[in-house]
Short mmCIF file of C-alpha atoms in Angstrom, two decimals:
data_model
loop_
_atom_site.label_atom_id
_atom_site.label_comp_id
_atom_site.label_asym_id
_atom_site.label_seq_id
_atom_site.Cartn_x
_atom_site.Cartn_y
_atom_site.Cartn_z
CA GLN A 1 0.07 0.12 -0.33
CA GLN A 2 1.34 3.66 -0.98
CA LYS A 3 2.88 5.15 1.71
CA VAL A 4 3.36 9.52 1.61
CA GLN A 5 5.34 11.13 4.12
CA GLN A 6 5.80 14.97 3.91
CA SER A 7 8.13 16.88 5.85
CA PRO A 8 8.09 19.28 7.76
CA GLU A 9 4.87 19.36 9.37
CA SER A 10 4.79 23.07 9.96
CA LEU A 11 6.98 25.97 8.42
CA ILE A 12 6.91 29.92 9.37
CA VAL A 13 8.54 31.83 6.66
CA PRO A 14 8.72 35.51 5.92
CA GLU A 15 7.01 37.42 3.69
CA GLY A 16 9.30 37.16 0.44
CA ALA A 17 11.27 34.37 1.37
CA MET A 18 11.59 30.88 -0.66
CA THR A 19 9.09 28.24 0.68
CA SER A 20 10.41 24.37 -0.11
CA LEU A 21 8.00 21.74 1.05
CA ASN A 22 8.91 17.86 0.62
CA CYS A 23 7.40 14.90 -0.14
CA THR A 24 8.31 10.97 -0.34
CA PHE A 25 6.23 8.10 -1.71
CA SER A 26 6.36 4.39 -1.38
CA ASP A 27 5.71 2.85 -4.66
CA SER A 28 8.15 2.52 -6.90
CA ALA A 29 5.02 2.61 -10.06
CA SER A 30 3.52 5.93 -8.54
CA GLN A 31 2.80 8.13 -12.21
CA TYR A 32 1.09 11.01 -11.43
CA PHE A 33 2.15 13.34 -8.06
CA ALA A 34 0.18 16.34 -7.39
CA TRP A 35 0.30 19.17 -4.47
CA TYR A 36 -2.96 20.34 -3.09
CA ARG A 37 -3.39 23.52 -1.02
CA GLN A 38 -6.12 23.91 1.71
CA HIS A 39 -7.00 27.11 3.52
CA SER A 40 -8.23 26.73 7.39
CA GLY A 41 -11.96 25.94 7.23
CA LYS A 42 -11.94 25.11 3.25
CA ALA A 43 -11.77 22.28 0.82
CA PRO A 44 -8.70 20.91 -0.66
CA LYS A 45 -7.91 22.34 -4.01
CA ALA A 46 -5.68 21.41 -6.80
CA LEU A 47 -2.41 23.26 -6.71
CA MET A 48 -0.26 21.35 -9.24
CA SER A 49 1.16 17.65 -10.90
CA ILE A 50 3.81 16.34 -12.40
CA PHE A 51 4.06 12.95 -14.73
CA SER A 52 7.69 13.02 -15.53
CA ASN A 53 10.69 13.16 -14.19
CA GLY A 54 12.08 17.05 -13.96
CA GLU A 55 10.31 20.39 -13.08
CA LYS A 56 7.45 22.17 -14.05
CA GLU A 57 6.77 25.70 -13.46
CA GLU A 58 3.79 27.84 -13.03
CA GLY A 59 3.86 31.63 -11.92
CA ARG A 60 5.63 31.58 -8.20
CA PHE A 61 5.22 27.23 -7.82
CA THR A 62 8.01 25.13 -9.12
CA ILE A 63 7.66 21.12 -8.48
CA HIS A 64 10.54 19.14 -8.86
CA LEU A 65 10.52 15.36 -9.40
CA ASN A 66 12.77 12.44 -8.98
CA LYS A 67 11.49 9.24 -9.24
CA ALA A 68 14.77 7.24 -8.81
CA SER A 69 15.00 8.89 -5.32
CA LEU A 70 10.89 8.48 -4.30
CA HIS A 71 10.90 12.53 -3.70
CA PHE A 72 9.06 15.44 -4.92
CA SER A 73 9.01 19.01 -3.51
CA LEU A 74 6.89 21.83 -3.97
CA HIS A 75 8.95 25.40 -4.04
CA ILE A 76 7.20 28.98 -3.58
CA ARG A 77 9.56 31.51 -4.79
CA ASP A 78 8.07 35.20 -3.17
CA SER A 79 6.17 33.82 -0.73
CA GLN A 80 3.15 35.75 0.19
CA PRO A 81 0.86 35.97 3.34
CA SER A 82 -1.97 34.46 0.97
CA ASP A 83 0.07 31.18 0.98
CA SER A 84 -0.59 30.40 4.49
CA ALA A 85 -2.58 27.63 3.90
CA LEU A 86 -2.18 23.41 4.99
CA TYR A 87 -0.17 21.86 2.18
CA LEU A 88 -0.97 18.36 1.13
CA CYS A 89 1.12 16.39 -1.32
CA ALA A 90 -0.32 13.08 -3.08
CA ALA A 91 0.75 10.17 -5.39
CA LYS A 92 -0.66 7.59 -7.58
CA ASN A 93 -0.13 5.12 -10.04
CA MET A 94 -2.17 3.99 -13.01
CA GLY A 95 -5.45 3.26 -11.05
CA TYR A 96 -7.83 6.60 -9.69
CA LYS A 97 -6.75 6.22 -5.41
CA LEU A 98 -4.99 9.39 -4.95
CA THR A 99 -3.03 8.57 -1.93
CA PHE A 100 -2.44 12.12 0.56
CA GLY A 101 0.40 12.85 3.07
CA THR A 102 -0.65 14.41 6.03
CA GLY A 103 0.22 18.24 5.27
CA THR A 104 2.67 20.63 5.91
CA SER A 105 1.35 23.91 7.74
CA LEU A 106 2.93 26.87 5.80
CA LEU A 107 2.30 30.51 7.75
CA VAL A 108 4.06 33.29 6.02
CA ASP A 109 4.61 35.94 8.28
CA PRO A 110 4.50 39.89 6.82
CA ASP B 1 -18.96 26.28 -13.30
CA MET B 2 -17.43 23.36 -11.80
CA LYS B 3 -18.78 22.70 -8.58
CA VAL B 4 -19.19 20.10 -6.00
CA THR B 5 -21.82 20.39 -3.45
CA GLN B 6 -22.11 18.57 0.24
CA MET B 7 -24.84 18.75 2.20
CA PRO B 8 -25.33 19.19 5.13
CA ARG B 9 -22.89 21.68 6.19
CA TYR B 10 -22.62 20.94 9.70
CA LEU B 11 -24.34 17.96 11.69
CA ILE B 12 -24.77 17.02 15.45
CA LYS B 13 -25.86 13.61 16.38
CA ARG B 14 -26.10 10.79 19.00
CA MET B 15 -24.13 8.21 19.19
CA GLY B 16 -26.09 5.00 17.76
CA GLU B 17 -28.10 7.29 15.46
CA ASN B 18 -28.54 7.01 11.30
CA VAL B 19 -26.61 10.15 9.68
CA LEU B 20 -26.78 10.65 5.61
CA LEU B 21 -23.84 12.92 4.07
CA GLU B 22 -24.77 13.53 0.73
CA CYS B 23 -22.16 14.71 -2.21
CA GLY B 24 -23.09 16.26 -5.48
CA GLN B 25 -20.86 17.13 -9.00
CA ASP B 26 -21.76 18.96 -12.19
CA MET B 27 -19.20 18.40 -14.04
CA SER B 28 -20.04 14.64 -15.28
CA HIS B 29 -17.33 13.46 -13.51
CA GLU B 30 -17.39 9.33 -13.44
CA THR B 31 -15.60 9.10 -10.37
CA MET B 32 -16.50 10.35 -7.14
CA TYR B 33 -14.87 9.77 -3.38
CA TRP B 34 -15.51 10.12 -0.25
CA TYR B 35 -12.28 10.97 2.84
CA ARG B 36 -12.71 11.92 6.06
CA GLN B 37 -10.11 14.40 7.41
CA ASP B 38 -8.62 14.30 11.35
CA PRO B 39 -5.87 16.65 12.44
CA GLY B 40 -2.72 15.34 12.14
CA LEU B 41 -4.06 12.38 10.16
CA GLY B 42 -4.57 14.19 6.44
CA LEU B 43 -7.81 13.03 4.06
CA GLN B 44 -8.14 9.04 4.46
CA LEU B 45 -10.11 7.75 1.53
CA ILE B 46 -13.19 5.68 2.76
CA TYR B 47 -15.05 4.80 -0.50
CA ILE B 48 -14.50 5.58 -4.33
CA SER B 49 -16.68 4.73 -6.19
CA TYR B 50 -16.23 4.46 -10.51
CA ASP B 51 -19.55 5.26 -11.59
CA VAL B 52 -23.35 4.32 -11.14
CA ASP B 53 -23.84 1.36 -8.39
CA SER B 54 -19.71 0.45 -9.06
CA ASN B 55 -18.60 1.22 -5.39
CA SER B 56 -15.07 0.04 -3.97
CA GLU B 57 -13.76 0.60 -0.61
CA GLY B 58 -11.12 2.77 0.08
CA ASP B 59 -8.31 2.28 3.22
CA ILE B 60 -11.10 2.77 6.25
CA PRO B 61 -14.28 1.57 5.35
CA LYS B 62 -15.05 -0.30 8.25
CA GLY B 63 -18.73 1.65 9.55
CA TYR B 64 -19.43 3.35 6.44
CA ARG B 65 -21.69 2.75 3.58
CA VAL B 66 -21.84 4.13 0.41
CA SER B 67 -24.90 4.87 -2.39
CA ARG B 68 -24.16 5.95 -6.06
CA LYS B 69 -27.81 5.85 -8.45
CA LYS B 70 -27.18 8.64 -10.54
CA ARG B 71 -23.50 10.04 -11.96
CA GLU B 72 -23.92 13.63 -10.59
CA HIS B 73 -24.86 11.68 -6.70
CA PHE B 74 -22.95 10.42 -4.01
CA SER B 75 -24.27 9.68 -0.87
CA LEU B 76 -22.39 8.35 2.44
CA ILE B 77 -24.32 6.14 4.81
CA LEU B 78 -23.49 5.55 8.52
CA ASP B 79 -25.35 3.16 9.94
CA SER B 80 -25.58 3.64 14.21
CA ALA B 81 -22.97 6.49 13.99
CA LYS B 82 -20.02 6.22 16.78
CA THR B 83 -18.31 9.11 18.67
CA ASN B 84 -15.06 7.95 16.53
CA GLN B 85 -16.56 9.08 13.11
CA THR B 86 -16.62 12.47 14.59
CA SER B 87 -14.78 13.99 11.59
CA VAL B 88 -14.91 16.51 8.81
CA TYR B 89 -15.71 14.66 5.90
CA PHE B 90 -15.03 15.46 2.02
CA CYS B 91 -16.56 14.54 -1.23
CA ALA B 92 -14.53 14.85 -4.96
CA SER B 93 -15.18 14.05 -7.87
CA SER B 94 -12.78 13.89 -10.75
CA PHE B 95 -12.08 12.93 -14.51
CA GLU B 96 -10.41 9.69 -14.81
CA GLY B 97 -8.56 9.59 -12.15
CA ALA B 98 -7.16 12.83 -12.39
CA GLU B 99 -7.67 16.31 -10.53
CA GLN B 100 -10.03 15.83 -8.05
CA TYR B 101 -12.21 18.26 -7.22
CA PHE B 102 -13.76 18.65 -3.54
CA GLY B 103 -16.32 19.79 -1.82
CA PRO B 104 -16.99 22.17 0.73
CA GLY B 105 -17.02 19.11 3.44
CA THR B 106 -19.23 18.32 6.51
CA ARG B 107 -18.39 18.62 9.93
CA LEU B 108 -19.63 15.98 11.94
CA THR B 109 -19.91 15.79 15.52
CA VAL B 110 -21.29 12.32 17.20
CA LEU B 111 -22.06 12.73 21.11
#
């Protein structure tokens, strides 16, 4: 059964800083990797996803994937107070079941 | 506008009572999910539905059952609710297992 672990559990960064969030997965057959963001009291919402090794950038957000090391990460450039939220990483193989990590709670201090 | 709705948003029940949580989506997604979210445990998959009357257990199905009679509607039923089923329940939908769209959640308290 897929296991997904996130680090750190929580993080405080100053406004304008680079934020790096990490995720490891256990199933080497995983094909799809995603980050979701959940503001307090709200629903999780998909942020970014990646299928193949390398990196993908969308605005201030970059996702890195290294399948050989069973690791992917999310980097937020110029972090803003509105980025404060719970970040959930998730991975799956070719099926429909997505396994989520337990989340990293990010606080961006203005 | 792509939307997943959940009813009710808040619910308080007594132990042993039956609970019905309802979810709807307007995107014609064939796949729908029920999760529960507890502090420190992330999102745990209860059931997944691949289409009408095609449901499969997730990681924590014990104490729950589901019903899907129309593609746009997915129900979660707790028969004789227990206090350890107090949680926030999220419904989600996706097209062919891709990006999941989540509803606003139902906060259930079982006393």
